[in-house]
Amino acid sequence: MAGNSQRRGAIRKGGTKKGQVVGSGGKRRRGLEGRGATPPAELRTKHPAAKRAAAKARAAQARPKSGGAPGRAGGRRDDGPELVLGRNPVVECLRAEVPATALYVAVGTENDERLSESVQLAADAGISILEVPRTDLDRMSSNGLHQGLALQVPPYRYAHPDDLADRAQSSAEPALLVALDNISDPRNLGAVIRSVAAFGGHGVVIPQRRSASVTAVAWRTSAGAAARLPVARATNLTRTLKDWADRGFQIIGLDAGGDVTLDEFDGSVPTVIVVGSEGKGLSRLVRETCDAVLSIPMAGPVESLNASVAAGVVLAEVARQRRS
């Protein structure tokens, strides 16, 4: 008989652990593909470049105050770049001209209008476009829900409260600042930033702790206003408000149970509007620091407004008074 097919031992015995003998069924096909571009060194936590960047950020935060430029980093150290994940959030950030540094596209991602627009907007803005394996995006995101697209946003550089007050007082218009107390939703923060910019305000101050920070969500909600309006971070909000009161600002709290109505309010002088959260309102110490607590008259049965909406209403009234 041809060959040795009948030779003892040439036939596989049943029950062996070996797998299929003909082909692999394509199970290893993806394993043979290239891994694509390597992520930037700053994103690889153990890379020397990432360690140098972290050390530089810590040194910048530890540098003593030297006066002058609004927008320098203050308070808490930078937490490093942030990733915006998903096609809708990414394209919204790019439309709002969020100052991103890199756009990551997973290899083999199915194209659609949002992906094409994101790539085009990033290219027009001079943002690096990197094609990376999907497994790299999985590692870079906490939940893996990136839809093959991610946008890297640098940490926001906060102004110092003193610089913010100096800038407001040097303006030709009477100073107008907004302080946020107990606002934990970054969307509310972004909406307030947008309203302050729209109605001629000079900046926003937030507490260093127990407060929303300027994340990519706040960037997107502000529709890019966070790039044009300084946001300061105060180590102690109560002390900052007292310092501003000594500099000639009137400190006006905004709360549903206020003792002054919006109709009685005079916003023609240098003013700081302090906005509390919907649930807790103003904290006790901040409320005691205010010269007056303002409430908005309601025509219907609604008890209160969203914090960002209430801030927008008061800012619009201040702008109306100053125009007239």
PDB file of C-alpha atoms in Angstrom:
ATOM      1  CA  MET A   1       0.000   0.000   0.000  1.00  0.00           C
ATOM      2  CA  ALA A   2       1.299   3.457  -0.879  1.00  0.00           C
ATOM      3  CA  GLY A   3       2.983   5.348   1.901  1.00  0.00           C
ATOM      4  CA  ASN A   4       3.043   4.305   5.515  1.00  0.00           C
ATOM      5  CA  SER A   5      -0.603   5.043   6.350  1.00  0.00           C
ATOM      6  CA  GLN A   6      -0.982   1.645   7.956  1.00  0.00           C
ATOM      7  CA  ARG A   7       2.214   1.944   9.972  1.00  0.00           C
ATOM      8  CA  ARG A   8       1.690   1.495  13.703  1.00  0.00           C
ATOM      9  CA  GLY A   9       1.466   4.853  15.414  1.00  0.00           C
ATOM     10  CA  ALA A  10       0.597   6.826  12.265  1.00  0.00           C
ATOM     11  CA  ILE A  11      -3.101   7.122  13.221  1.00  0.00           C
ATOM     12  CA  ARG A  12      -4.009   9.560  16.003  1.00  0.00           C
ATOM     13  CA  LYS A  13      -5.542   7.867  18.982  1.00  0.00           C
ATOM     14  CA  GLY A  14      -8.833   9.161  20.324  1.00  0.00           C
ATOM     15  CA  GLY A  15      -8.876  11.380  23.429  1.00  0.00           C
ATOM     16  CA  THR A  16      -5.659  13.241  22.650  1.00  0.00           C
ATOM     17  CA  LYS A  17      -5.442  16.971  23.556  1.00  0.00           C
ATOM     18  CA  LYS A  18      -4.281  18.156  20.160  1.00  0.00           C
ATOM     19  CA  GLY A  19      -6.555  20.599  18.302  1.00  0.00           C
ATOM     20  CA  GLN A  20      -7.603  20.692  14.675  1.00  0.00           C
ATOM     21  CA  VAL A  21      -5.137  19.329  12.134  1.00  0.00           C
ATOM     22  CA  VAL A  22      -6.312  21.270   9.069  1.00  0.00           C
ATOM     23  CA  GLY A  23      -5.976  25.068   9.281  1.00  0.00           C
ATOM     24  CA  SER A  24      -6.902  27.286  12.212  1.00  0.00           C
ATOM     25  CA  GLY A  25     -10.324  28.507  11.113  1.00  0.00           C
ATOM     26  CA  GLY A  26      -9.048  32.085  11.091  1.00  0.00           C
ATOM     27  CA  LYS A  27      -8.750  32.233  14.877  1.00  0.00           C
ATOM     28  CA  ARG A  28      -5.197  33.564  14.658  1.00  0.00           C
ATOM     29  CA  ARG A  29      -5.772  35.997  11.801  1.00  0.00           C
ATOM     30  CA  ARG A  30      -5.958  39.124  13.992  1.00  0.00           C
ATOM     31  CA  GLY A  31      -2.902  37.997  15.908  1.00  0.00           C
ATOM     32  CA  LEU A  32      -0.885  38.242  12.691  1.00  0.00           C
ATOM     33  CA  GLU A  33      -1.840  41.875  12.047  1.00  0.00           C
ATOM     34  CA  GLY A  34       0.570  44.711  12.775  1.00  0.00           C
ATOM     35  CA  ARG A  35       0.235  46.552  16.086  1.00  0.00           C
ATOM     36  CA  GLY A  36       0.196  49.984  14.433  1.00  0.00           C
ATOM     37  CA  ALA A  37       1.692  53.208  15.740  1.00  0.00           C
ATOM     38  CA  THR A  38       3.169  53.314  19.224  1.00  0.00           C
ATOM     39  CA  PRO A  39       1.331  55.689  21.624  1.00  0.00           C
ATOM     40  CA  PRO A  40       3.212  58.890  22.562  1.00  0.00           C
ATOM     41  CA  ALA A  41       5.788  58.526  25.291  1.00  0.00           C
ATOM     42  CA  GLU A  42       3.777  60.797  27.630  1.00  0.00           C
ATOM     43  CA  LEU A  43       0.932  58.257  27.680  1.00  0.00           C
ATOM     44  CA  ARG A  44       3.149  55.339  28.694  1.00  0.00           C
ATOM     45  CA  THR A  45       3.315  55.734  32.455  1.00  0.00           C
ATOM     46  CA  LYS A  46       6.642  53.928  32.908  1.00  0.00           C
ATOM     47  CA  HIS A  47       8.408  55.759  30.096  1.00  0.00           C
ATOM     48  CA  PRO A  48      11.082  58.324  31.168  1.00  0.00           C
ATOM     49  CA  ALA A  49       9.315  61.029  29.152  1.00  0.00           C
ATOM     50  CA  ALA A  50       6.101  60.528  31.145  1.00  0.00           C
ATOM     51  CA  LYS A  51       8.027  60.707  34.416  1.00  0.00           C
ATOM     52  CA  ARG A  52       9.792  63.895  33.299  1.00  0.00           C
ATOM     53  CA  ALA A  53       6.476  65.496  32.338  1.00  0.00           C
ATOM     54  CA  ALA A  54       4.958  64.604  35.712  1.00  0.00           C
ATOM     55  CA  ALA A  55       7.997  65.985  37.565  1.00  0.00           C
ATOM     56  CA  LYS A  56       7.841  69.206  35.537  1.00  0.00           C
ATOM     57  CA  ALA A  57       4.149  69.649  36.375  1.00  0.00           C
ATOM     58  CA  ARG A  58       4.827  69.127  40.093  1.00  0.00           C
ATOM     59  CA  ALA A  59       7.663  71.654  39.994  1.00  0.00           C
ATOM     60  CA  ALA A  60       5.428  74.223  38.274  1.00  0.00           C
ATOM     61  CA  GLN A  61       2.782  73.795  40.962  1.00  0.00           C
ATOM     62  CA  ALA A  62       5.316  74.193  43.741  1.00  0.00           C
ATOM     63  CA  ARG A  63       6.757  77.399  42.268  1.00  0.00           C
ATOM     64  CA  PRO A  64       5.933  80.421  44.487  1.00  0.00           C
ATOM     65  CA  LYS A  65       3.607  83.169  43.314  1.00  0.00           C
ATOM     66  CA  SER A  66       5.457  85.775  41.240  1.00  0.00           C
ATOM     67  CA  GLY A  67       2.599  88.078  40.181  1.00  0.00           C
ATOM     68  CA  GLY A  68       1.587  89.106  36.697  1.00  0.00           C
ATOM     69  CA  ALA A  69       0.126  86.750  34.186  1.00  0.00           C
ATOM     70  CA  PRO A  70      -3.425  85.516  34.558  1.00  0.00           C
ATOM     71  CA  GLY A  71      -3.859  81.858  33.767  1.00  0.00           C
ATOM     72  CA  ARG A  72      -0.854  80.403  35.538  1.00  0.00           C
ATOM     73  CA  ALA A  73      -1.371  77.108  37.280  1.00  0.00           C
ATOM     74  CA  GLY A  74      -2.462  77.311  40.889  1.00  0.00           C
ATOM     75  CA  GLY A  75      -3.490  75.089  43.795  1.00  0.00           C
ATOM     76  CA  ARG A  76      -3.695  71.421  43.047  1.00  0.00           C
ATOM     77  CA  ARG A  77      -1.148  69.729  40.823  1.00  0.00           C
ATOM     78  CA  ASP A  78      -2.100  68.802  37.274  1.00  0.00           C
ATOM     79  CA  ASP A  79      -3.510  65.312  36.891  1.00  0.00           C
ATOM     80  CA  GLY A  80      -2.133  64.838  33.392  1.00  0.00           C
ATOM     81  CA  PRO A  81      -3.909  64.636  30.028  1.00  0.00           C
ATOM     82  CA  GLU A  82      -7.531  63.527  29.878  1.00  0.00           C
ATOM     83  CA  LEU A  83      -9.149  61.365  27.223  1.00  0.00           C
ATOM     84  CA  VAL A  84     -12.564  62.138  25.742  1.00  0.00           C
ATOM     85  CA  LEU A  85     -14.067  58.855  24.553  1.00  0.00           C
ATOM     86  CA  GLY A  86     -16.798  58.151  22.005  1.00  0.00           C
ATOM     87  CA  ARG A  87     -17.693  59.619  18.635  1.00  0.00           C
ATOM     88  CA  ASN A  88     -20.319  62.152  19.756  1.00  0.00           C
ATOM     89  CA  PRO A  89     -18.252  63.594  22.661  1.00  0.00           C
ATOM     90  CA  VAL A  90     -15.124  63.801  20.494  1.00  0.00           C
ATOM     91  CA  VAL A  91     -16.775  65.595  17.591  1.00  0.00           C
ATOM     92  CA  GLU A  92     -18.553  67.990  20.004  1.00  0.00           C
ATOM     93  CA  CYS A  93     -15.239  68.878  21.660  1.00  0.00           C
ATOM     94  CA  LEU A  94     -13.603  69.506  18.294  1.00  0.00           C
ATOM     95  CA  ARG A  95     -16.531  71.672  17.170  1.00  0.00           C
ATOM     96  CA  ALA A  96     -16.151  73.689  20.404  1.00  0.00           C
ATOM     97  CA  GLU A  97     -12.426  74.144  19.626  1.00  0.00           C
ATOM     98  CA  VAL A  98     -11.281  72.433  22.805  1.00  0.00           C
ATOM     99  CA  PRO A  99      -7.444  72.706  22.794  1.00  0.00           C
ATOM    100  CA  ALA A 100      -6.729  69.030  22.203  1.00  0.00           C
ATOM    101  CA  THR A 101      -3.284  67.590  21.534  1.00  0.00           C
ATOM    102  CA  ALA A 102      -4.009  64.256  19.801  1.00  0.00           C
ATOM    103  CA  LEU A 103      -6.827  62.328  18.135  1.00  0.00           C
ATOM    104  CA  TYR A 104      -6.610  58.527  18.395  1.00  0.00           C
ATOM    105  CA  VAL A 105      -8.363  56.342  15.820  1.00  0.00           C
ATOM    106  CA  ALA A 106      -8.438  52.567  16.271  1.00  0.00           C
ATOM    107  CA  VAL A 107      -7.188  50.467  13.357  1.00  0.00           C
ATOM    108  CA  GLY A 108     -10.094  49.023  11.382  1.00  0.00           C
ATOM    109  CA  THR A 109     -12.722  51.367  12.854  1.00  0.00           C
ATOM    110  CA  GLU A 110     -15.824  51.585  10.678  1.00  0.00           C
ATOM    111  CA  ASN A 111     -16.112  55.029   9.144  1.00  0.00           C
ATOM    112  CA  ASP A 112     -19.161  57.287   9.509  1.00  0.00           C
ATOM    113  CA  GLU A 113     -19.946  61.023   9.331  1.00  0.00           C
ATOM    114  CA  ARG A 114     -18.818  61.684  12.909  1.00  0.00           C
ATOM    115  CA  LEU A 115     -15.467  59.989  12.400  1.00  0.00           C
ATOM    116  CA  SER A 116     -14.858  61.800   9.105  1.00  0.00           C
ATOM    117  CA  GLU A 117     -15.773  65.161  10.648  1.00  0.00           C
ATOM    118  CA  SER A 118     -13.554  64.513  13.674  1.00  0.00           C
ATOM    119  CA  VAL A 119     -10.554  63.724  11.487  1.00  0.00           C
ATOM    120  CA  GLN A 120     -11.196  66.776   9.295  1.00  0.00           C
ATOM    121  CA  LEU A 121     -11.605  69.146  12.262  1.00  0.00           C
ATOM    122  CA  ALA A 122      -8.469  67.764  13.927  1.00  0.00           C
ATOM    123  CA  ALA A 123      -6.485  68.176  10.711  1.00  0.00           C
ATOM    124  CA  ASP A 124      -7.712  71.758  10.263  1.00  0.00           C
ATOM    125  CA  ALA A 125      -6.736  72.574  13.874  1.00  0.00           C
ATOM    126  CA  GLY A 126      -3.269  71.044  13.528  1.00  0.00           C
ATOM    127  CA  ILE A 127      -4.017  68.266  16.044  1.00  0.00           C
ATOM    128  CA  SER A 128      -1.956  65.084  15.688  1.00  0.00           C
ATOM    129  CA  ILE A 129      -3.984  62.166  14.291  1.00  0.00           C
ATOM    130  CA  LEU A 130      -2.681  58.763  15.399  1.00  0.00           C
ATOM    131  CA  GLU A 131      -3.928  55.377  14.206  1.00  0.00           C
ATOM    132  CA  VAL A 132      -3.464  52.838  16.994  1.00  0.00           C
ATOM    133  CA  PRO A 133      -4.567  49.232  17.618  1.00  0.00           C
ATOM    134  CA  ARG A 134      -7.964  48.888  19.296  1.00  0.00           C
ATOM    135  CA  THR A 135      -6.273  47.074  22.187  1.00  0.00           C
ATOM    136  CA  ASP A 136      -4.277  50.232  22.937  1.00  0.00           C
ATOM    137  CA  LEU A 137      -7.463  52.287  23.167  1.00  0.00           C
ATOM    138  CA  ASP A 138      -8.926  49.605  25.436  1.00  0.00           C
ATOM    139  CA  ARG A 139      -5.964  50.033  27.785  1.00  0.00           C
ATOM    140  CA  MET A 140      -6.140  53.833  27.654  1.00  0.00           C
ATOM    141  CA  SER A 141      -9.849  53.910  28.563  1.00  0.00           C
ATOM    142  CA  SER A 142     -11.311  52.648  31.825  1.00  0.00           C
ATOM    143  CA  ASN A 143     -14.462  51.028  30.392  1.00  0.00           C
ATOM    144  CA  GLY A 144     -13.467  50.389  26.787  1.00  0.00           C
ATOM    145  CA  LEU A 145     -16.497  52.315  25.446  1.00  0.00           C
ATOM    146  CA  HIS A 146     -14.494  54.457  23.044  1.00  0.00           C
ATOM    147  CA  GLN A 147     -16.162  53.442  19.721  1.00  0.00           C
ATOM    148  CA  GLY A 148     -12.717  53.474  18.144  1.00  0.00           C
ATOM    149  CA  LEU A 149     -12.166  57.200  18.773  1.00  0.00           C
ATOM    150  CA  ALA A 150     -10.497  59.183  21.589  1.00  0.00           C
ATOM    151  CA  LEU A 151      -9.347  62.771  21.998  1.00  0.00           C
ATOM    152  CA  GLN A 152      -6.494  63.757  24.305  1.00  0.00           C
ATOM    153  CA  VAL A 153      -7.099  67.028  26.173  1.00  0.00           C
ATOM    154  CA  PRO A 154      -4.298  68.658  28.201  1.00  0.00           C
ATOM    155  CA  PRO A 155      -4.898  69.589  31.859  1.00  0.00           C
ATOM    156  CA  TYR A 156      -6.527  72.978  32.318  1.00  0.00           C
ATOM    157  CA  ARG A 157      -4.273  75.788  33.561  1.00  0.00           C
ATOM    158  CA  TYR A 158      -6.102  77.654  36.315  1.00  0.00           C
ATOM    159  CA  ALA A 159      -5.604  81.339  37.094  1.00  0.00           C
ATOM    160  CA  HIS A 160      -4.743  82.559  40.575  1.00  0.00           C
ATOM    161  CA  PRO A 161      -7.618  84.372  42.398  1.00  0.00           C
ATOM    162  CA  ASP A 162      -5.468  87.490  42.897  1.00  0.00           C
ATOM    163  CA  ASP A 163      -4.659  87.633  39.196  1.00  0.00           C
ATOM    164  CA  LEU A 164      -8.339  87.201  38.390  1.00  0.00           C
ATOM    165  CA  ALA A 165      -9.312  90.152  40.619  1.00  0.00           C
ATOM    166  CA  ASP A 166      -6.496  92.309  39.168  1.00  0.00           C
ATOM    167  CA  ARG A 167      -7.668  91.595  35.648  1.00  0.00           C
ATOM    168  CA  ALA A 168     -11.298  92.378  36.495  1.00  0.00           C
ATOM    169  CA  GLN A 169     -10.453  95.669  38.223  1.00  0.00           C
ATOM    170  CA  SER A 170      -8.214  96.815  35.383  1.00  0.00           C
ATOM    171  CA  SER A 171     -11.065  96.465  32.883  1.00  0.00           C
ATOM    172  CA  ALA A 172     -12.893  99.520  31.558  1.00  0.00           C
ATOM    173  CA  GLU A 173     -16.215  98.026  32.723  1.00  0.00           C
ATOM    174  CA  PRO A 174     -17.104  97.486  36.415  1.00  0.00           C
ATOM    175  CA  ALA A 175     -15.714  94.152  37.566  1.00  0.00           C
ATOM    176  CA  LEU A 176     -18.046  91.144  37.380  1.00  0.00           C
ATOM    177  CA  LEU A 177     -16.941  87.762  38.729  1.00  0.00           C
ATOM    178  CA  VAL A 178     -18.798  84.541  39.556  1.00  0.00           C
ATOM    179  CA  ALA A 179     -17.861  82.180  42.398  1.00  0.00           C
ATOM    180  CA  LEU A 180     -19.237  78.639  42.560  1.00  0.00           C
ATOM    181  CA  ASP A 181     -19.898  76.984  45.912  1.00  0.00           C
ATOM    182  CA  ASN A 182     -20.710  73.239  46.103  1.00  0.00           C
ATOM    183  CA  ILE A 183     -21.168  72.890  42.324  1.00  0.00           C
ATOM    184  CA  SER A 184     -20.140  69.305  41.595  1.00  0.00           C
ATOM    185  CA  ASP A 185     -21.487  68.796  38.052  1.00  0.00           C
ATOM    186  CA  PRO A 186     -18.940  69.798  35.366  1.00  0.00           C
ATOM    187  CA  ARG A 187     -21.822  70.488  32.961  1.00  0.00           C
ATOM    188  CA  ASN A 188     -23.111  73.181  35.321  1.00  0.00           C
ATOM    189  CA  LEU A 189     -19.596  74.604  35.530  1.00  0.00           C
ATOM    190  CA  GLY A 190     -19.302  74.688  31.750  1.00  0.00           C
ATOM    191  CA  ALA A 191     -22.711  76.336  31.386  1.00  0.00           C
ATOM    192  CA  VAL A 192     -21.807  79.027  33.943  1.00  0.00           C
ATOM    193  CA  ILE A 193     -18.522  79.741  32.152  1.00  0.00           C
ATOM    194  CA  ARG A 194     -20.454  80.145  28.918  1.00  0.00           C
ATOM    195  CA  SER A 195     -22.973  82.549  30.519  1.00  0.00           C
ATOM    196  CA  VAL A 196     -20.230  84.632  32.173  1.00  0.00           C
ATOM    197  CA  ALA A 197     -18.474  85.032  28.829  1.00  0.00           C
ATOM    198  CA  ALA A 198     -21.762  85.860  27.050  1.00  0.00           C
ATOM    199  CA  PHE A 199     -22.798  88.617  29.486  1.00  0.00           C
ATOM    200  CA  GLY A 200     -19.464  90.384  29.872  1.00  0.00           C
ATOM    201  CA  GLY A 201     -18.120  88.779  33.042  1.00  0.00           C
ATOM    202  CA  HIS A 202     -14.397  88.696  33.746  1.00  0.00           C
ATOM    203  CA  GLY A 203     -13.909  85.226  35.226  1.00  0.00           C
ATOM    204  CA  VAL A 204     -15.022  82.369  37.455  1.00  0.00           C
ATOM    205  CA  VAL A 205     -13.552  81.063  40.706  1.00  0.00           C
ATOM    206  CA  ILE A 206     -14.116  77.559  42.101  1.00  0.00           C
ATOM    207  CA  PRO A 207     -12.958  75.902  45.341  1.00  0.00           C
ATOM    208  CA  GLN A 208      -9.996  73.579  45.200  1.00  0.00           C
ATOM    209  CA  ARG A 209     -11.910  70.786  46.965  1.00  0.00           C
ATOM    210  CA  ARG A 210     -15.447  69.430  46.691  1.00  0.00           C
ATOM    211  CA  SER A 211     -16.056  71.115  43.374  1.00  0.00           C
ATOM    212  CA  ALA A 212     -16.316  70.270  39.712  1.00  0.00           C
ATOM    213  CA  SER A 213     -13.153  71.065  37.780  1.00  0.00           C
ATOM    214  CA  VAL A 214     -12.576  72.093  34.182  1.00  0.00           C
ATOM    215  CA  THR A 215     -12.669  68.672  32.555  1.00  0.00           C
ATOM    216  CA  ALA A 216     -13.420  67.827  28.948  1.00  0.00           C
ATOM    217  CA  VAL A 217     -17.130  67.716  29.857  1.00  0.00           C
ATOM    218  CA  ALA A 218     -16.967  71.299  31.145  1.00  0.00           C
ATOM    219  CA  TRP A 219     -14.987  72.325  28.040  1.00  0.00           C
ATOM    220  CA  ARG A 220     -17.661  70.882  25.779  1.00  0.00           C
ATOM    221  CA  THR A 221     -20.571  72.453  27.699  1.00  0.00           C
ATOM    222  CA  SER A 222     -18.883  75.858  27.683  1.00  0.00           C
ATOM    223  CA  ALA A 223     -18.801  75.715  23.860  1.00  0.00           C
ATOM    224  CA  GLY A 224     -15.156  76.802  23.884  1.00  0.00           C
ATOM    225  CA  ALA A 225     -15.672  79.758  26.270  1.00  0.00           C
ATOM    226  CA  ALA A 226     -13.260  78.131  28.741  1.00  0.00           C
ATOM    227  CA  ALA A 227     -10.473  78.920  26.287  1.00  0.00           C
ATOM    228  CA  ARG A 228     -11.263  82.646  26.446  1.00  0.00           C
ATOM    229  CA  LEU A 229     -12.403  83.179  30.046  1.00  0.00           C
ATOM    230  CA  PRO A 230     -10.026  82.618  33.006  1.00  0.00           C
ATOM    231  CA  VAL A 231     -11.081  80.207  35.735  1.00  0.00           C
ATOM    232  CA  ALA A 232      -9.318  80.451  39.098  1.00  0.00           C
ATOM    233  CA  ARG A 233      -9.113  77.841  41.833  1.00  0.00           C
ATOM    234  CA  ALA A 234      -9.204  79.049  45.441  1.00  0.00           C
ATOM    235  CA  THR A 235      -7.664  77.071  48.282  1.00  0.00           C
ATOM    236  CA  ASN A 236     -10.213  78.632  50.643  1.00  0.00           C
ATOM    237  CA  LEU A 237     -13.242  80.184  48.944  1.00  0.00           C
ATOM    238  CA  THR A 238     -14.432  82.030  52.050  1.00  0.00           C
ATOM    239  CA  ARG A 239     -11.057  83.709  52.553  1.00  0.00           C
ATOM    240  CA  THR A 240     -10.885  84.623  48.864  1.00  0.00           C
ATOM    241  CA  LEU A 241     -14.329  86.269  49.023  1.00  0.00           C
ATOM    242  CA  LYS A 242     -13.298  88.239  52.118  1.00  0.00           C
ATOM    243  CA  ASP A 243     -10.145  89.438  50.329  1.00  0.00           C
ATOM    244  CA  TRP A 244     -12.218  90.539  47.352  1.00  0.00           C
ATOM    245  CA  ALA A 245     -14.671  92.355  49.653  1.00  0.00           C
ATOM    246  CA  ASP A 246     -11.705  94.289  51.088  1.00  0.00           C
ATOM    247  CA  ARG A 247     -10.778  95.293  47.537  1.00  0.00           C
ATOM    248  CA  GLY A 248     -14.187  96.929  46.986  1.00  0.00           C
ATOM    249  CA  PHE A 249     -16.305  94.120  45.513  1.00  0.00           C
ATOM    250  CA  GLN A 250     -19.880  93.615  46.690  1.00  0.00           C
ATOM    251  CA  ILE A 251     -20.385  89.907  47.438  1.00  0.00           C
ATOM    252  CA  ILE A 252     -23.868  88.759  46.422  1.00  0.00           C
ATOM    253  CA  GLY A 253     -25.038  85.231  47.187  1.00  0.00           C
ATOM    254  CA  LEU A 254     -27.635  83.530  45.005  1.00  0.00           C
ATOM    255  CA  ASP A 255     -30.112  81.350  46.876  1.00  0.00           C
ATOM    256  CA  ALA A 256     -33.829  80.554  46.711  1.00  0.00           C
ATOM    257  CA  GLY A 257     -34.293  81.853  50.266  1.00  0.00           C
ATOM    258  CA  GLY A 258     -32.572  85.188  49.701  1.00  0.00           C
ATOM    259  CA  ASP A 259     -33.485  88.411  51.503  1.00  0.00           C
ATOM    260  CA  VAL A 260     -33.197  90.625  48.372  1.00  0.00           C
ATOM    261  CA  THR A 261     -35.065  90.050  45.119  1.00  0.00           C
ATOM    262  CA  LEU A 262     -33.585  90.456  41.672  1.00  0.00           C
ATOM    263  CA  ASP A 263     -35.819  93.506  41.112  1.00  0.00           C
ATOM    264  CA  GLU A 264     -34.094  95.288  44.015  1.00  0.00           C
ATOM    265  CA  PHE A 265     -30.561  94.342  43.040  1.00  0.00           C
ATOM    266  CA  ASP A 266     -28.036  96.939  41.837  1.00  0.00           C
ATOM    267  CA  GLY A 267     -25.368  95.341  39.652  1.00  0.00           C
ATOM    268  CA  SER A 268     -23.772  98.514  38.365  1.00  0.00           C
ATOM    269  CA  VAL A 269     -20.883  98.376  40.868  1.00  0.00           C
ATOM    270  CA  PRO A 270     -18.007  95.816  41.025  1.00  0.00           C
ATOM    271  CA  THR A 271     -19.767  92.564  41.927  1.00  0.00           C
ATOM    272  CA  VAL A 272     -19.059  88.938  42.770  1.00  0.00           C
ATOM    273  CA  ILE A 273     -22.054  86.632  42.313  1.00  0.00           C
ATOM    274  CA  VAL A 274     -21.784  83.490  44.451  1.00  0.00           C
ATOM    275  CA  VAL A 275     -23.810  80.536  43.146  1.00  0.00           C
ATOM    276  CA  GLY A 276     -24.679  77.603  45.421  1.00  0.00           C
ATOM    277  CA  SER A 277     -25.804  74.130  44.437  1.00  0.00           C
ATOM    278  CA  GLU A 278     -29.441  73.181  43.888  1.00  0.00           C
ATOM    279  CA  GLY A 279     -29.561  70.788  46.823  1.00  0.00           C
ATOM    280  CA  LYS A 280     -27.348  72.315  49.520  1.00  0.00           C
ATOM    281  CA  GLY A 281     -27.373  75.930  48.392  1.00  0.00           C
ATOM    282  CA  LEU A 282     -24.674  78.163  49.847  1.00  0.00           C
ATOM    283  CA  SER A 283     -22.497  76.762  52.611  1.00  0.00           C
ATOM    284  CA  ARG A 284     -22.805  78.485  55.999  1.00  0.00           C
ATOM    285  CA  LEU A 285     -19.448  80.300  55.993  1.00  0.00           C
ATOM    286  CA  VAL A 286     -19.840  81.499  52.419  1.00  0.00           C
ATOM    287  CA  ARG A 287     -23.361  82.737  53.137  1.00  0.00           C
ATOM    288  CA  GLU A 288     -22.123  84.696  56.151  1.00  0.00           C
ATOM    289  CA  THR A 289     -19.467  86.328  53.963  1.00  0.00           C
ATOM    290  CA  CYS A 290     -22.028  87.680  51.488  1.00  0.00           C
ATOM    291  CA  ASP A 291     -23.183  91.296  51.742  1.00  0.00           C
ATOM    292  CA  ALA A 292     -26.644  90.183  50.605  1.00  0.00           C
ATOM    293  CA  VAL A 293     -28.370  87.009  49.421  1.00  0.00           C
ATOM    294  CA  LEU A 294     -30.350  87.384  46.219  1.00  0.00           C
ATOM    295  CA  SER A 295     -33.404  85.398  45.100  1.00  0.00           C
ATOM    296  CA  ILE A 296     -35.117  85.259  41.711  1.00  0.00           C
ATOM    297  CA  PRO A 297     -38.891  85.896  41.743  1.00  0.00           C
ATOM    298  CA  MET A 298     -40.851  82.922  40.387  1.00  0.00           C
ATOM    299  CA  ALA A 299     -44.142  83.297  38.536  1.00  0.00           C
ATOM    300  CA  GLY A 300     -45.072  79.616  38.649  1.00  0.00           C
ATOM    301  CA  PRO A 301     -44.982  76.767  41.169  1.00  0.00           C
ATOM    302  CA  VAL A 302     -41.306  75.920  40.485  1.00  0.00           C
ATOM    303  CA  GLU A 303     -39.308  76.149  43.720  1.00  0.00           C
ATOM    304  CA  SER A 304     -35.868  76.729  42.231  1.00  0.00           C
ATOM    305  CA  LEU A 305     -33.874  76.855  39.016  1.00  0.00           C
ATOM    306  CA  ASN A 306     -30.868  74.872  37.943  1.00  0.00           C
ATOM    307  CA  ALA A 307     -27.711  76.539  39.302  1.00  0.00           C
ATOM    308  CA  SER A 308     -26.347  77.433  35.873  1.00  0.00           C
ATOM    309  CA  VAL A 309     -29.739  78.731  34.687  1.00  0.00           C
ATOM    310  CA  ALA A 310     -30.107  80.916  37.805  1.00  0.00           C
ATOM    311  CA  ALA A 311     -26.612  82.314  37.266  1.00  0.00           C
ATOM    312  CA  GLY A 312     -27.477  83.110  33.647  1.00  0.00           C
ATOM    313  CA  VAL A 313     -30.653  84.967  34.696  1.00  0.00           C
ATOM    314  CA  VAL A 314     -28.759  87.171  37.170  1.00  0.00           C
ATOM    315  CA  LEU A 315     -25.904  87.817  34.737  1.00  0.00           C
ATOM    316  CA  ALA A 316     -28.383  88.852  32.057  1.00  0.00           C
ATOM    317  CA  GLU A 317     -29.962  91.336  34.489  1.00  0.00           C
ATOM    318  CA  VAL A 318     -26.547  92.769  35.401  1.00  0.00           C
ATOM    319  CA  ALA A 319     -25.718  93.185  31.701  1.00  0.00           C
ATOM    320  CA  ARG A 320     -29.086  94.943  31.129  1.00  0.00           C
ATOM    321  CA  GLN A 321     -28.470  97.371  33.998  1.00  0.00           C
ATOM    322  CA  ARG A 322     -24.988  98.199  32.766  1.00  0.00           C
ATOM    323  CA  ARG A 323     -26.189  98.803  29.191  1.00  0.00           C
ATOM    324  CA  SER A 324     -28.769 101.294  30.417  1.00  0.00           C
TER     325      SER A 324
END
